[in-house]
Coordinates of N, CA and C in Angstrom, one line a residue:
Chain A
M1 N 50.9 -8.2 78.2 CA 51.2 -8.6 76.8 C 50.7 -7.5 75.8
A2 N 49.4 -7.2 76.1 CA 48.8 -6.2 75.5 C 49.7 -4.9 75.4
S3 N 50.4 -4.7 76.6 CA 51.1 -3.3 76.3 C 52.3 -3.7 75.7
L4 N 53.0 -4.7 75.7 CA 54.1 -5.0 74.9 C 53.7 -4.7 73.1
S5 N 52.5 -5.2 73.3 CA 52.1 -5.1 71.6 C 51.8 -3.4 71.4
T6 N 51.5 -3.0 72.3 CA 51.2 -1.4 72.1 C 52.4 -0.6 72.0
I7 N 53.2 -1.2 72.7 CA 54.7 -0.3 72.4 C 55.2 -0.7 70.9
F8 N 55.0 -1.9 70.6 CA 55.6 -2.0 69.0 C 54.9 -1.3 67.9
L9 N 53.4 -1.0 68.5 CA 52.4 -0.4 67.6 C 52.7 1.1 67.5
V10 N 53.0 1.7 68.6 CA 53.4 3.0 68.6 C 54.7 3.2 68.0
A11 N 55.6 2.3 68.2 CA 57.0 2.4 67.7 C 56.8 2.2 66.3
A12 N 56.0 1.4 65.6 CA 56.0 1.3 64.2 C 55.2 2.5 63.5
K13 N 54.3 3.0 64.2 CA 53.4 4.2 63.8 C 54.4 5.4 63.5
T14 N 55.3 5.5 64.9 CA 56.2 6.4 64.9 C 57.1 6.5 63.4
L15 N 57.7 5.4 63.5 CA 58.6 5.2 62.3 C 57.9 5.6 61.1
T16 N 56.6 5.3 61.1 CA 56.0 5.5 59.8 C 55.6 6.9 59.5
L17 N 55.3 7.8 60.7 CA 55.4 9.0 60.4 C 56.6 9.7 60.1
A18 N 57.6 9.3 60.8 CA 58.9 10.0 60.4 C 59.3 9.8 59.0
C19 N 59.5 8.6 58.6 CA 59.6 8.3 57.4 C 58.7 8.7 56.1
G20 N 57.4 8.7 56.4 CA 56.2 9.1 55.5 C 56.4 10.6 55.3
V21 N 56.8 11.5 56.5 CA 56.8 12.9 56.4 C 58.2 13.2 55.4
V22 N 59.2 12.4 55.5 CA 60.4 12.8 54.9 C 60.2 12.4 53.4
V23 N 59.5 11.3 53.1 CA 59.2 11.0 51.6 C 58.3 12.0 51.1
T24 N 57.4 12.3 51.7 CA 56.4 13.2 51.2 C 57.2 14.4 51.1
T25 N 58.0 15.2 51.9 CA 58.3 16.4 51.7 C 59.3 16.4 50.6
L26 N 60.1 15.2 50.6 CA 61.2 15.1 49.2 C 60.3 15.4 47.9
T27 N 59.2 14.5 47.9 CA 58.4 14.3 46.9 C 57.8 15.7 46.5
H28 N 57.3 16.4 47.4 CA 56.8 17.8 47.2 C 57.8 18.8 46.9
R29 N 59.1 18.6 47.2 CA 60.1 19.3 47.0 C 60.5 18.9 45.3
A30 N 60.5 17.8 45.0 CA 60.9 17.4 43.7 C 59.7 18.0 42.7
Y31 N 58.5 18.0 43.0 CA 57.6 18.6 42.3 C 57.6 20.2 42.1
R32 N 58.0 20.9 43.3 CA 58.4 22.3 43.2 C 59.4 22.6 42.4
R33 N 60.4 21.6 42.3 CA 61.5 22.1 41.5 C 61.2 21.7 39.8
T34 N 60.5 20.4 39.6 CA 60.1 20.0 38.0 C 58.9 20.9 37.9
G35 N 58.0 20.9 38.4 CA 56.9 21.7 38.1 C 56.0 20.5 37.6
S36 N 56.3 19.3 37.6 CA 55.5 18.1 37.2 C 54.3 17.9 38.1
T37 N 53.1 17.9 37.3 CA 52.0 17.7 37.8 C 51.8 15.9 38.3
A38 N 52.4 15.1 37.7 CA 52.7 13.7 38.1 C 53.6 13.7 39.6
M39 N 54.3 14.4 39.6 CA 54.9 14.5 40.8 C 54.2 15.0 42.0
R40 N 53.5 16.2 41.7 CA 52.6 16.5 42.7 C 51.5 15.6 43.3
V41 N 50.9 14.7 42.2 CA 50.1 14.0 42.8 C 50.4 12.8 43.2
L42 N 51.8 12.3 43.2 CA 52.3 11.4 43.8 C 52.4 11.7 45.5
S43 N 53.1 13.1 45.4 CA 53.5 13.4 46.9 C 52.0 13.6 47.6
V44 N 50.9 13.9 47.0 CA 49.5 13.9 47.7 C 49.4 12.2 48.1
G45 N 49.6 11.4 47.2 CA 49.3 10.1 47.4 C 50.2 9.5 48.6
I46 N 51.4 9.8 48.6 CA 52.3 9.3 49.8 C 51.7 10.0 50.8
G47 N 51.5 11.4 51.1 CA 50.9 12.1 52.1 C 49.7 11.3 52.7
L48 N 48.6 11.1 51.9 CA 47.5 10.4 52.3 C 47.7 9.0 53.1
V49 N 48.8 8.2 52.7 CA 48.9 7.0 53.0 C 49.6 7.1 54.5
T50 N 50.8 8.2 54.7 CA 51.1 8.5 56.0 C 50.2 9.0 56.8
A51 N 49.3 10.1 56.5 CA 48.5 10.6 57.3 C 47.5 9.9 57.9
G52 N 46.8 8.7 56.8 CA 46.1 7.4 57.3 C 46.8 6.6 58.2
A53 N 48.1 6.2 58.6 CA 48.6 5.3 59.3 C 48.7 6.3 60.9
V54 N 48.9 7.5 60.7 CA 49.1 8.1 61.7 C 47.8 8.5 62.7
L55 N 47.0 8.8 61.8 CA 45.7 9.2 62.0 C 44.9 8.1 62.7
A56 N 44.8 7.0 62.1 CA 44.4 5.6 62.8 C 45.0 5.4 64.3
G57 N 46.4 5.7 64.3 CA 47.0 5.2 65.6 C 46.4 6.1 66.6
S58 N 46.3 7.5 66.3 CA 46.1 8.5 67.2 C 44.6 8.3 67.6
L59 N 43.5 8.0 66.5 CA 42.3 7.6 66.9 C 41.9 6.5 68.0
N60 N 42.7 5.4 67.6 CA 42.8 4.6 68.6 C 43.3 4.7 69.8
Q61 N 44.6 5.2 70.1 CA 45.4 5.5 71.2 C 44.8 6.7 71.9
L62 N 44.6 7.7 71.5 CA 44.3 9.0 72.2 C 42.7 9.3 72.1
A63 N 42.0 8.9 71.2 CA 40.6 9.2 71.3 C 39.8 8.0 71.6
G64 N 40.4 6.9 71.9 CA 39.5 5.7 72.2 C 38.8 5.0 71.5
V65 N 38.9 5.4 70.1 CA 38.1 4.7 68.9 C 38.1 3.3 68.7
P66 N 37.5 2.7 68.8 CA 37.6 1.0 68.5 C 38.5 0.7 67.4
L67 N 39.5 -0.5 67.6 CA 40.5 -0.9 66.7 C 39.9 -1.1 65.3
V68 N 38.7 -1.8 65.2 CA 38.0 -2.2 64.1 C 38.0 -0.7 63.4
V69 N 37.1 0.4 63.8 CA 37.2 1.7 63.4 C 38.3 2.2 62.8
S70 N 39.2 2.4 63.6 CA 40.6 3.0 63.3 C 41.3 2.2 62.4
T71 N 41.2 0.8 62.2 CA 41.7 0.1 60.9 C 41.2 0.6 59.8
T72 N 39.9 0.6 59.8 CA 39.0 0.9 58.7 C 39.2 2.3 58.1
V73 N 39.4 3.2 58.9 CA 39.9 4.8 58.7 C 41.3 4.9 58.1
E74 N 42.4 3.7 58.6 CA 43.5 3.9 57.8 C 43.4 3.1 56.4
S75 N 42.5 1.9 56.4 CA 42.6 1.4 55.1 C 41.9 2.1 54.1
I76 N 41.0 3.1 54.4 CA 40.7 4.1 53.4 C 41.5 4.8 53.0
F77 N 42.3 5.5 53.7 CA 43.5 6.6 53.4 C 44.5 5.8 52.8
T78 N 44.7 4.6 52.9 CA 45.7 3.7 52.3 C 45.3 3.6 50.8
A79 N 44.0 3.2 50.8 CA 43.3 2.8 49.6 C 43.5 4.0 48.5
A80 N 43.0 5.4 49.3 CA 42.8 6.5 48.3 C 44.4 6.8 48.0
G81 N 45.3 6.8 48.8 CA 46.6 7.1 48.5 C 47.2 6.5 47.4
F82 N 47.0 4.9 47.4 CA 47.5 4.2 46.5 C 46.5 4.5 45.0
L83 N 45.2 5.0 45.2 CA 44.7 5.0 44.0 C 45.2 6.4 43.2
V84 N 45.3 7.4 44.3 CA 46.1 8.6 43.7 C 47.6 8.3 43.0
M85 N 48.2 7.6 43.8 CA 49.5 7.3 43.2 C 49.5 6.6 41.7
T86 N 48.6 5.5 41.7 CA 48.6 4.9 40.6 C 48.2 6.0 39.4
Y87 N 47.2 6.9 39.9 CA 46.6 8.0 38.8 C 47.7 8.7 38.4
S88 N 48.8 9.1 39.2 CA 49.9 10.0 38.8 C 50.7 9.3 37.9
L89 N 50.7 8.1 37.7 CA 51.5 7.4 36.7 C 50.7 7.2 35.4
Y90 N 49.3 7.3 35.5 CA 48.9 7.2 34.2 C 48.2 8.6 33.7
S91 N 48.3 9.7 34.4 CA 47.8 11.0 33.9 C 48.6 11.3 32.9
D92 N 48.2 12.6 32.6 CA 49.1 13.2 31.5 C 50.6 13.7 32.2
R93 N 51.4 13.3 31.4 CA 52.8 13.5 31.9 C 53.4 14.9 31.5
L94 N 52.5 16.0 31.1 CA 53.3 17.2 30.6 C 53.7 18.0 31.7
A95 N 54.6 19.1 31.3 CA 54.9 20.0 32.3 C 56.0 19.4 33.3
G96 N 56.5 18.3 32.9 CA 57.5 17.7 33.8 C 58.3 16.9 33.2
T97 N 58.8 15.7 33.5 CA 59.7 14.6 33.4 C 61.0 15.0 33.4
Chain B
M1 N 45.1 19.5 18.4 CA 44.9 18.1 18.4 C 46.0 17.6 19.5
V2 N 45.7 17.1 20.5 CA 46.8 16.8 21.6 C 46.9 15.1 21.8
R3 N 48.2 14.8 21.8 CA 48.6 13.3 21.7 C 48.7 12.8 23.1
D4 N 47.8 11.5 23.3 CA 47.8 10.8 24.5 C 49.3 10.3 24.7
P5 N 49.9 10.9 25.7 CA 51.4 10.5 25.8 C 51.5 9.2 26.1
V6 N 50.4 8.3 26.8 CA 50.8 7.0 27.3 C 50.4 6.0 25.9
A7 N 49.6 6.4 25.3 CA 49.4 5.7 23.9 C 50.5 5.4 23.0
D8 N 50.6 4.3 22.3 CA 51.6 4.2 21.3 C 51.2 4.9 20.1
E9 N 52.4 5.4 19.4 CA 52.1 6.5 18.3 C 52.5 5.5 17.1
E10 N 51.9 5.9 15.8 CA 52.7 5.2 14.9 C 53.9 6.0 14.4
T11 N 54.8 5.1 13.7 CA 56.1 5.6 13.4 C 55.8 6.6 12.5
P12 N 56.1 7.9 12.4 CA 56.4 8.8 11.2 C 57.0 8.2 10.1
T13 N 56.7 9.0 8.9 CA 57.2 8.5 7.7 C 58.8 9.0 7.6
L14 N 59.6 8.2 6.8 CA 61.3 8.7 6.9 C 61.3 10.2 6.4
T15 N 60.4 10.4 5.3 CA 60.6 11.9 4.6 C 60.2 12.9 5.7
T16 N 59.1 12.6 6.5 CA 58.8 13.7 7.4 C 59.7 14.1 8.4
V17 N 60.4 12.7 8.9 CA 61.6 13.0 9.8 C 62.7 13.8 9.3
L18 N 63.1 13.3 8.2 CA 64.2 13.8 7.4 C 64.0 15.4 7.2
D19 N 62.7 15.7 6.7 CA 62.5 17.0 6.6 C 62.7 18.0 7.6
A20 N 62.2 17.5 8.9 CA 62.2 18.0 10.0 C 63.8 18.4 10.9
L21 N 64.6 17.1 10.4 CA 65.9 17.3 10.8 C 66.9 18.2 9.9
D22 N 66.3 18.3 9.0 CA 67.1 19.2 7.6 C 66.7 20.5 7.9
D23 N 65.9 20.6 8.8 CA 65.5 22.1 9.0 C 66.1 23.1 9.9
E24 N 66.7 24.2 9.8 CA 67.5 24.9 10.8 C 66.9 25.4 11.7
D25 N 65.5 25.7 11.3 CA 64.4 26.2 12.5 C 64.1 25.4 13.3
C26 N 63.7 24.1 12.8 CA 63.6 23.1 13.7 C 64.7 22.6 14.8
R27 N 65.8 22.8 14.2 CA 66.8 22.4 15.2 C 67.1 23.4 16.4
S28 N 66.8 24.7 15.8 CA 66.8 25.6 16.8 C 65.8 25.6 17.7
I29 N 64.6 25.2 17.6 CA 63.4 24.7 18.3 C 63.9 23.9 19.3
V30 N 64.3 22.7 18.8 CA 64.7 21.6 19.6 C 65.9 22.1 20.5
S31 N 66.7 22.9 20.1 CA 67.9 23.4 21.2 C 67.4 24.2 21.9
V32 N 66.2 24.7 22.2 CA 65.9 25.8 23.3 C 65.0 25.1 24.1
L33 N 64.6 23.7 23.9 CA 63.5 23.1 24.7 C 64.3 22.4 25.8
A34 N 64.7 23.0 26.6 CA 65.2 22.5 27.9 C 63.8 22.1 28.8
E35 N 62.7 22.6 28.6 CA 61.9 22.2 29.5 C 60.6 22.6 28.6
P36 N 59.3 21.8 29.1 CA 58.3 22.3 28.1 C 57.8 23.7 28.1
M37 N 57.6 24.2 26.7 CA 57.4 25.7 26.5 C 56.0 25.6 25.8
T38 N 55.4 26.9 25.6 CA 54.4 27.2 24.9 C 55.2 27.6 23.3
A39 N 54.2 27.6 22.4 CA 54.8 28.2 21.0 C 55.5 29.6 21.1
N40 N 54.9 30.6 22.1 CA 55.2 31.9 22.0 C 56.6 32.0 22.6
E41 N 56.9 30.9 23.9 CA 58.0 31.1 24.3 C 59.2 30.5 23.5
I42 N 58.9 29.4 22.9 CA 59.9 28.8 22.1 C 60.1 29.9 20.9
S43 N 59.2 30.6 20.3 CA 59.5 31.6 19.4 C 60.4 32.7 19.7
E44 N 60.0 33.3 21.1 CA 61.3 34.2 21.7 C 62.4 33.6 21.9
A45 N 62.5 32.2 22.5 CA 63.9 31.7 22.7 C 64.5 31.5 21.6
S46 N 64.0 31.0 20.5 CA 65.1 30.6 19.4 C 65.1 31.6 18.4
G47 N 64.3 32.7 18.4 CA 64.3 33.7 17.5 C 63.9 33.6 16.1
V48 N 63.0 32.2 15.9 CA 62.3 32.0 14.9 C 60.7 32.7 14.9
P49 N 60.3 33.3 13.8 CA 59.1 34.1 14.0 C 57.9 33.1 14.1
L50 N 57.0 33.9 15.0 CA 55.9 33.1 15.6 C 55.2 32.0 14.7
S51 N 54.8 32.9 13.6 CA 54.1 32.0 12.3 C 54.8 30.9 11.9
T52 N 56.0 31.2 11.7 CA 57.2 30.1 11.3 C 57.2 28.7 12.4
T53 N 57.2 29.4 13.6 CA 57.3 28.4 14.8 C 56.0 27.4 14.6
Y54 N 55.1 28.0 14.7 CA 53.7 27.3 14.4 C 53.8 26.0 13.4
R55 N 54.3 26.3 12.2 CA 54.6 25.2 11.3 C 55.4 24.3 11.6
K56 N 56.7 24.8 12.2 CA 57.9 24.1 12.5 C 57.4 23.1 13.4
L57 N 56.5 23.5 14.4 CA 56.1 22.6 15.9 C 55.1 21.6 15.1
E58 N 54.5 21.9 14.1 CA 53.5 20.8 13.5 C 54.3 19.8 12.9
L59 N 55.6 20.1 12.0 CA 56.4 19.4 11.5 C 57.1 18.3 12.6
L60 N 57.2 19.0 13.5 CA 58.0 18.2 14.8 C 57.0 17.3 15.2
T61 N 55.7 17.7 15.7 CA 55.2 16.6 16.5 C 54.7 15.4 15.0
D62 N 54.5 15.8 14.0 CA 54.1 14.8 13.1 C 55.4 14.0 13.1
S63 N 56.4 14.5 13.3 CA 57.9 13.6 13.1 C 58.0 12.7 14.6
S64 N 57.1 13.0 15.3 CA 57.0 12.6 16.7 C 58.4 12.9 17.3
L65 N 59.0 14.0 17.1 CA 60.1 14.4 17.6 C 59.7 15.2 19.0
L66 N 58.5 16.1 18.9 CA 58.0 16.5 20.1 C 56.8 15.9 20.5
Y67 N 56.3 16.4 21.7 CA 54.9 15.9 21.9 C 54.4 17.3 22.4
E68 N 53.0 17.2 22.1 CA 52.3 18.6 22.6 C 51.0 18.2 23.5
G69 N 51.2 19.0 25.0 CA 50.2 18.6 25.6 C 49.5 20.0 26.0
V70 N 48.3 20.0 26.7 CA 47.7 21.1 27.1 C 47.8 21.3 28.7
E71 N 48.1 22.6 28.9 CA 48.3 22.8 30.5 C 46.8 23.5 30.7
V72 N 46.1 22.8 31.6 CA 45.0 23.5 31.7 C 45.0 24.4 33.2
R73 N 44.9 25.7 33.0 CA 45.2 26.5 34.1 C 43.9 27.0 34.9
S74 N 44.0 27.6 36.0 CA 42.8 28.2 36.6 C 41.8 29.0 36.3
D75 N 42.6 29.8 35.4 CA 41.9 31.0 34.8 C 41.1 30.6 33.7
G76 N 41.0 29.3 33.2 CA 40.2 28.7 32.1 C 41.0 28.8 30.7
Q77 N 42.2 29.5 30.8 CA 42.9 29.6 29.5 C 43.7 28.3 29.3
H78 N 43.6 27.8 28.3 CA 44.8 26.4 28.1 C 45.6 26.7 27.1
A79 N 46.8 26.3 27.3 CA 48.0 26.6 26.5 C 48.7 25.4 26.2
S80 N 49.0 25.1 25.1 CA 49.8 24.0 24.7 C 51.3 24.1 24.9
R81 N 51.7 23.1 25.4 CA 53.4 23.1 25.9 C 53.9 22.3 25.0
Y82 N 55.1 22.4 24.3 CA 55.9 21.3 23.4 C 56.9 20.9 24.3
A83 N 57.3 19.7 24.0 CA 58.5 19.1 24.9 C 59.3 18.1 24.0
I84 N 60.4 18.1 24.1 CA 61.0 17.0 23.2 C 60.9 15.6 24.0
D85 N 60.6 14.4 22.8 CA 60.1 13.4 22.9 C 61.0 12.1 22.3
F86 N 62.0 12.6 22.2 CA 63.0 11.5 21.7 C 64.4 11.4 22.4
E87 N 65.1 10.3 22.0 CA 66.4 10.3 22.6 C 67.3 10.3 21.5
E88 N 67.0 9.4 20.6 CA 67.8 9.3 19.5 C 66.8 8.9 18.3
V89 N 67.2 9.2 16.9 CA 66.6 8.8 15.7 C 67.8 7.9 15.1
V90 N 67.3 6.6 14.6 CA 67.9 5.7 13.9 C 67.5 5.5 12.5
I91 N 68.3 6.0 11.6 CA 67.9 5.5 10.3 C 68.7 4.3 9.7
A92 N 68.0 3.2 9.5 CA 68.4 2.1 9.1 C 68.1 1.3 7.9
L93 N 68.8 0.5 7.4 CA 68.7 -0.5 6.3 C 67.7 -1.7 6.6
D94 N 66.4 -1.8 5.8 CA 65.7 -3.0 6.0 C 66.3 -4.1 5.3
E95 N 65.6 -5.1 5.4 CA 66.0 -6.4 4.4 C 66.0 -6.0 2.8
A96 N 65.2 -5.2 2.4 CA 64.8 -4.9 1.1 C 65.6 -3.6 0.6
R97 N 66.8 -3.4 1.4 CA 67.5 -2.3 1.3 C 67.0 -0.9 1.1
E98 N 65.7 -0.8 2.2 CA 65.1 0.6 2.0 C 65.4 1.2 3.3
F99 N 65.4 2.3 3.3 CA 65.6 3.2 4.7 C 64.5 3.3 5.3
E100 N 64.5 2.7 6.8 CA 63.6 2.8 7.6 C 63.9 3.7 8.9
V101 N 63.1 4.6 9.5 CA 63.3 5.3 10.5 C 62.7 4.9 12.0
D102 N 63.7 4.9 13.0 CA 63.2 4.4 14.2 C 63.5 5.4 15.3
I103 N 62.6 5.6 16.0 CA 62.6 7.1 17.0 C 62.6 6.5 18.4
A104 N 63.5 6.4 18.9 CA 63.7 6.1 20.4 C 63.0 7.1 21.2
H105 N 61.9 6.8 21.9 CA 61.1 7.9 22.7 C 61.7 7.9 24.0
R106 N 61.5 9.1 24.7 CA 61.7 9.2 26.4 C 60.5 8.4 26.9
A107 N 60.9 7.8 28.1 CA 60.2 7.1 28.9 C 58.6 7.5 28.9
R108 N 58.0 6.7 28.4 CA 56.5 6.9 28.5 C 55.6 5.8 29.1
S109 N 55.9 4.8 29.3 CA 55.2 3.6 30.0 C 55.2 4.0 31.5
P110 N 54.1 3.5 32.1 CA 54.0 3.8 33.6 C 55.1 3.4 34.6
D111 N 56.0 2.0 34.0 CA 57.0 1.8 34.7 C 58.1 2.8 34.6
Q112 N 58.2 3.2 33.4 CA 59.2 4.1 33.4 C 59.0 5.3 33.8
R113 N 57.7 5.7 34.0 CA 57.6 7.1 34.6 C 57.8 6.8 36.1
L114 N 57.4 5.7 36.6 CA 57.6 5.6 38.1 C 59.1 5.8 38.5
E115 N 60.0 5.2 37.3 CA 61.5 5.2 37.6 C 61.9 6.6 37.6
N116 N 61.5 7.2 36.6 CA 61.5 8.9 36.2 C 61.4 9.5 37.4
L117 N 60.0 9.4 38.0 CA 59.6 10.0 39.3 C 60.4 9.8 40.3
W118 N 60.6 8.7 40.6 CA 61.6 8.2 41.7 C 63.0 8.8 41.7
S119 N 63.5 8.8 40.5 CA 64.8 9.6 40.5 C 64.8 11.0 40.7
E120 N 63.8 11.5 40.1 CA 63.5 13.0 40.4 C 63.6 13.3 42.1
I121 N 62.9 12.3 42.8 CA 62.6 12.5 44.1 C 64.0 12.3 45.0
R122 N 64.8 11.2 44.2 CA 66.3 11.2 45.1 C 67.0 12.4 44.8
K123 N 66.9 13.1 43.7 CA 67.7 14.3 43.6 C 67.6 15.2 44.5
E124 N 66.4 15.0 45.3 CA 66.2 16.0 46.5 C 66.9 15.6 47.9
T125 N 67.5 14.4 47.7 CA 68.2 14.2 48.9 C 69.5 14.4 49.3

């Protein structure tokens, strides 16, 4: 049973990585086009959440780090990513829109 | 003086807005502002002399038709950039049959910004 849930976990992480990279890339491209600071900050935030999900999965699966530790690492990245995304909505909106 | 883009602004007086709209230089300035620009760039693009441009920019920001923001650069030089801040200007008659002005601003609340950001990202697909 453990192996079955592992398969689901790896599949979910892979999907997260694929979609996360797409959204981060699009956001970054939108920033390059508009020059909007808010957009750049948003792309960093989405990138952090993506990186955290993948990093935690790799730490647990490849480096053998305990699940509690890898989950904590992921949570910290997620929190930081959403913090940055929220900031992008409230920071000054100049040089963009 | 830089406006806080998220904060609500007071409605400008009718006279200020009418003065700005009645001014040919102001209209030239608005027409060249496809993207945020510095006073120098605006002056160059619109052909309005720089000293006049500064005065007109003040009138336009007082009317809340433009907003002014500071771009912080890595070399420590800060330059104000101006951008269009309205969609439409409505002059209406109030209950006492006096003219009142209402300026519909571009998206400025966080949820509107989120919508704007996301629609900009969608353009990349």
